[in-house]
XYZ file of C-alpha atoms in Angstrom:
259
model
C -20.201 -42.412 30.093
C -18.519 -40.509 27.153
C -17.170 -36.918 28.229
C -20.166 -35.190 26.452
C -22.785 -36.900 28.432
C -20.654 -36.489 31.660
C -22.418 -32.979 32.643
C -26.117 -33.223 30.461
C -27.902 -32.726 33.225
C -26.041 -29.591 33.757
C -27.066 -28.052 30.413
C -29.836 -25.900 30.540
C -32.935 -26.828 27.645
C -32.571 -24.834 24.350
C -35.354 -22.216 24.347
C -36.265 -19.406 22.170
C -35.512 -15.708 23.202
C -38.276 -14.466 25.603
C -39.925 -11.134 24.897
C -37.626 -8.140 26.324
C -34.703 -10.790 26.800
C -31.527 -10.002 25.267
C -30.286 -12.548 22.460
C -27.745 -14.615 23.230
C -25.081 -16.072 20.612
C -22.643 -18.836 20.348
C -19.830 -19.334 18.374
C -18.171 -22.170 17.521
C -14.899 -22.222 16.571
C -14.064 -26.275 17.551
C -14.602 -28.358 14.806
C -15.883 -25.755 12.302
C -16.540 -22.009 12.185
C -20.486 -21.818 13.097
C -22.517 -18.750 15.002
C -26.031 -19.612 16.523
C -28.363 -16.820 17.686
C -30.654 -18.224 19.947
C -30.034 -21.531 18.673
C -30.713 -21.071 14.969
C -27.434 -21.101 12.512
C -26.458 -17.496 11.619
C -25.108 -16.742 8.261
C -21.473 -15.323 8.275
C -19.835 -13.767 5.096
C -16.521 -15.286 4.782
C -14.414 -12.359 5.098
C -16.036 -11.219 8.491
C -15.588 -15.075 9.544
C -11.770 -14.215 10.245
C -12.282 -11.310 12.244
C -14.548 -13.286 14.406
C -13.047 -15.875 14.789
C -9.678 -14.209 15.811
C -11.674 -12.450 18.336
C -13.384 -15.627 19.729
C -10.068 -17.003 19.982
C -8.438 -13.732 20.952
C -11.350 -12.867 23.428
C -9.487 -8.863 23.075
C -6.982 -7.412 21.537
C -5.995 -3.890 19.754
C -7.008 -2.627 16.681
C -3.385 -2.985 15.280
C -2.907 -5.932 16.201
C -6.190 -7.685 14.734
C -5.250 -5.614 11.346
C -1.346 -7.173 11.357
C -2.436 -10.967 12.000
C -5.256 -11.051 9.750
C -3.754 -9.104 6.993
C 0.149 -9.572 6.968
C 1.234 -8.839 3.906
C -1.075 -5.490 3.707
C 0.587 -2.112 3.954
C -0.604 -0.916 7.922
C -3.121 1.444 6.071
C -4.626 -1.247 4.031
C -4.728 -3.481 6.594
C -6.647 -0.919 9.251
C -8.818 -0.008 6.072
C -9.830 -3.783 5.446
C -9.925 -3.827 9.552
C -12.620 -1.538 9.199
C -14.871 -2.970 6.537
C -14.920 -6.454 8.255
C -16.450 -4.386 10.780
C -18.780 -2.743 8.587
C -20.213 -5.877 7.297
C -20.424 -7.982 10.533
C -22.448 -5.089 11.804
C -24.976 -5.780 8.983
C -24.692 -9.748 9.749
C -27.335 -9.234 13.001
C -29.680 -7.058 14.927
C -27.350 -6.944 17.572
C -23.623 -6.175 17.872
C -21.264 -8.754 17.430
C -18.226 -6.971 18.624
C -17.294 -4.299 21.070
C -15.332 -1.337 19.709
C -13.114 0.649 21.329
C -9.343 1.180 21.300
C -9.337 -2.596 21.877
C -11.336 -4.863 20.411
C -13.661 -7.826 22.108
C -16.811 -9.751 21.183
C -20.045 -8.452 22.514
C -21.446 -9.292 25.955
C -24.224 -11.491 24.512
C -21.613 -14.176 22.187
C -19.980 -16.945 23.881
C -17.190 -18.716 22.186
C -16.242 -22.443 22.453
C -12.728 -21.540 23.026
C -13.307 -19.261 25.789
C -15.767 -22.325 27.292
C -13.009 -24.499 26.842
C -10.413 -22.521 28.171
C -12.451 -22.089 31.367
C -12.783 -25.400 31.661
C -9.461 -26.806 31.245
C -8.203 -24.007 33.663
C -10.563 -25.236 36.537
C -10.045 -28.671 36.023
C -5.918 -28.035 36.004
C -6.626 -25.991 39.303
C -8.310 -29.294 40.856
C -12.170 -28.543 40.283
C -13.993 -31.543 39.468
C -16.163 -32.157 36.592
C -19.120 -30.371 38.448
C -17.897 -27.424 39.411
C -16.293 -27.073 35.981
C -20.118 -27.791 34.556
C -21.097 -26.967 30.822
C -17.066 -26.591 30.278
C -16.651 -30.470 30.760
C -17.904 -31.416 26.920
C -15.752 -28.830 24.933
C -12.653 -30.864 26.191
C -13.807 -33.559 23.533
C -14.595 -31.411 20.738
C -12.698 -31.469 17.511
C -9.396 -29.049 16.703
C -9.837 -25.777 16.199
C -11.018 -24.090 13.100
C -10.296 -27.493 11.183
C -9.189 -26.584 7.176
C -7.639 -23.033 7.948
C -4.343 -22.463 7.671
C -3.475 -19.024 8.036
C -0.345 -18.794 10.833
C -2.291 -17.752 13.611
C -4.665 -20.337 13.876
C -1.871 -22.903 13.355
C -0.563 -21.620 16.412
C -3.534 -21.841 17.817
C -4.795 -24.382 17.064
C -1.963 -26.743 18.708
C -2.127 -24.285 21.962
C -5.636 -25.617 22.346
C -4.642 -29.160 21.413
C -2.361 -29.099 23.835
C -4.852 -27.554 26.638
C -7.344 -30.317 25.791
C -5.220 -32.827 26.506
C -3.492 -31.866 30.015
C -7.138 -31.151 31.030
C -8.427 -34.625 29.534
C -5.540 -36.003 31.298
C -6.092 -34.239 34.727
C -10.186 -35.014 34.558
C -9.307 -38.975 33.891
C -7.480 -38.660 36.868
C -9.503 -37.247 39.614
C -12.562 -39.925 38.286
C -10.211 -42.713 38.811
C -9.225 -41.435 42.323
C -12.621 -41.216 43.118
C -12.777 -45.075 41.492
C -15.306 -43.507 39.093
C -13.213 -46.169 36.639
C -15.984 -46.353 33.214
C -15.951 -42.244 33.490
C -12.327 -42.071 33.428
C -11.603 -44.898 30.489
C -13.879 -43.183 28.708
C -12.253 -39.620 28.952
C -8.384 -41.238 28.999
C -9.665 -42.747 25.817
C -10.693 -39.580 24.356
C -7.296 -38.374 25.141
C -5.510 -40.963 23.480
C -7.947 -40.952 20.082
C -6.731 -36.887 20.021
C -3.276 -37.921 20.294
C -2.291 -41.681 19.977
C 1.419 -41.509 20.058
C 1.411 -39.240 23.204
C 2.698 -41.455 26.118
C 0.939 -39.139 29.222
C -2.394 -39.868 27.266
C -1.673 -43.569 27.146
C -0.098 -43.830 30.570
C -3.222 -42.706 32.020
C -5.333 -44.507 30.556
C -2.911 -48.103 31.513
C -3.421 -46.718 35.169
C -6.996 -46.551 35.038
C -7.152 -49.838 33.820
C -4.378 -51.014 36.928
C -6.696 -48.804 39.470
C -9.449 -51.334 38.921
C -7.201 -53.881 38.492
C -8.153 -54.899 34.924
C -4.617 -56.467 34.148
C -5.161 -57.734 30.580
C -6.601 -54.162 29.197
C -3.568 -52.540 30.583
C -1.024 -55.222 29.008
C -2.682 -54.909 25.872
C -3.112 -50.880 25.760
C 0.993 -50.572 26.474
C 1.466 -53.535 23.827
C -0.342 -51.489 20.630
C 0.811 -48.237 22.060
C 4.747 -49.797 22.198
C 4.260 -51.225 18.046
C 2.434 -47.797 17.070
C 5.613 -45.920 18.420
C 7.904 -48.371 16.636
C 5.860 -48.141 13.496
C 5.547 -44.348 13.491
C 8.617 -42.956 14.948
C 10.948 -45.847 15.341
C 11.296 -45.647 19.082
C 10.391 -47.576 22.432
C 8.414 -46.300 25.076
C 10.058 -44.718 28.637
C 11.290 -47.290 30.966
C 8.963 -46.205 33.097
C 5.845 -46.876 31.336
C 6.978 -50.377 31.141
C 7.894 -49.799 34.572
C 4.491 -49.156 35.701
C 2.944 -52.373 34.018
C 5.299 -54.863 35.204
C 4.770 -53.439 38.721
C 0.745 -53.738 38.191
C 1.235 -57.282 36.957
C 3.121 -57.434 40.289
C 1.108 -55.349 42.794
C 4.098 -52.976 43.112
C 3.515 -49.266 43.080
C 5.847 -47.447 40.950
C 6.278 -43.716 42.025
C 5.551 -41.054 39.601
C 8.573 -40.110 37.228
């Protein structure tokens, strides 16, 4: 079962808005800048794009500080002034506001952003919540990087914050389903982690100890095998003693204790 399908039954059916029912917007920020009202693709001038996307990354912040990241080489007068015409024209985008205004900043009560899903979700799961009580959250763990094709400085920065979230919380989920010898889950979601990051050796180790937990010896020789020649290809180095540790003692039956 691939992370995505892990919590389906835990998403509720798209519907249309009912009559007197506030509209409800998503934006997605994970694999492409999109907004959905309702479930129907909302067209975003490209200048107001950054501004939202900030925020949905952002969830808050002050007026100054959205005009210094998104304009840094503006004078602090030009960059409040093009501050306030991004607001102008993402007011005109829907019938409904898109962002709160005050002295800070924040998107309205009706949009939901990916990243804020996703944070939520890595955060329980990193607490010790399982994949149910983390819910909807679960499939944003698996999504692609953020904001992919930008490359202004903050969503660089960004961008490998979340990477990194993604894959502690990847890691962490693969864990508890192999603990509760839930073994197909957690290949599939220690897999996921390693596609995000192949040369990362936490990914890979926990993925080889899924594949010891149900004692499928030859998938976890093999995994440590192409992960040992990608390192050497890529980086010139070996894996940690310990990683080689823990194979030889599954070959073995002998439990290695955490490093």
């Amino acid at each position: 079962m691939a992370v995505h399908e892990m919590t389906r039954d835990l998403r509720p059916e798209a519907s249309g808005t009912e009559a007197g029912q506030p509209a409800r917007y998503t934006l997605r920020l994970l694999g492409g800048f999109g907004l959905e009202r309702d479930g129907r693709t909302v067209a975003v001038p490209q200048g107001a794009r950054r501004l939202l996307a900030y925020l949905g990354v952002r969830q808050g912040c002050a007026r100054s500080e959205a005009a210094g990241t998104l304009w840094p080489g503006s004078h602090e007068e030009r960059a409040r002034a093009n501050l306030r015409t991004m607001l102008w024209r993402l007011h005109r985008v829907t019938p409904e506001p898109l962002v709160e205004e005050d002295d800070r900043l924040a998107l309205a009560a009706g949009v939901t952003s990916d990243v804020a899903t996703l944070g939520a979700a890595a955060t329980a799961l990193l607490a010790g919540a399982g994949p149910l009580a983390v819910g909807p959250g679960v499939p944003t763990l698996a999504t692609g990087e953020l904001l992919p094709g930008w490359y202004d400085d903050w969503v660089l920065t960004e961008r490998e914050r979340l990477r990194q979230t993604q894959l502690y919380a990847l890691e962490t989920l693969a864990e508890w389903l192999t603990t509760r010898r839930r073994f197909g889950e957690a290949v599939q979601v220690a897999l996921t982690a390693v596609q995000l990051e192949p040369l990362r050796e936490s990914a890979t180790r926990t993925l080889i100890s899924v594949h010891l937990a149900e004692r499928n010896i030859n998938e976890a020789v093999r995994r440590f095998e192409l992960f040992r020649a990608d390192l050497g290809r890529e980086l010139g180095v070996a894996p940690t003693p310990w990683l080689e540790q823990l194979v030889r003692a599954g070959v073995t039956g002998v439990t290695v204790p955490s490093p």
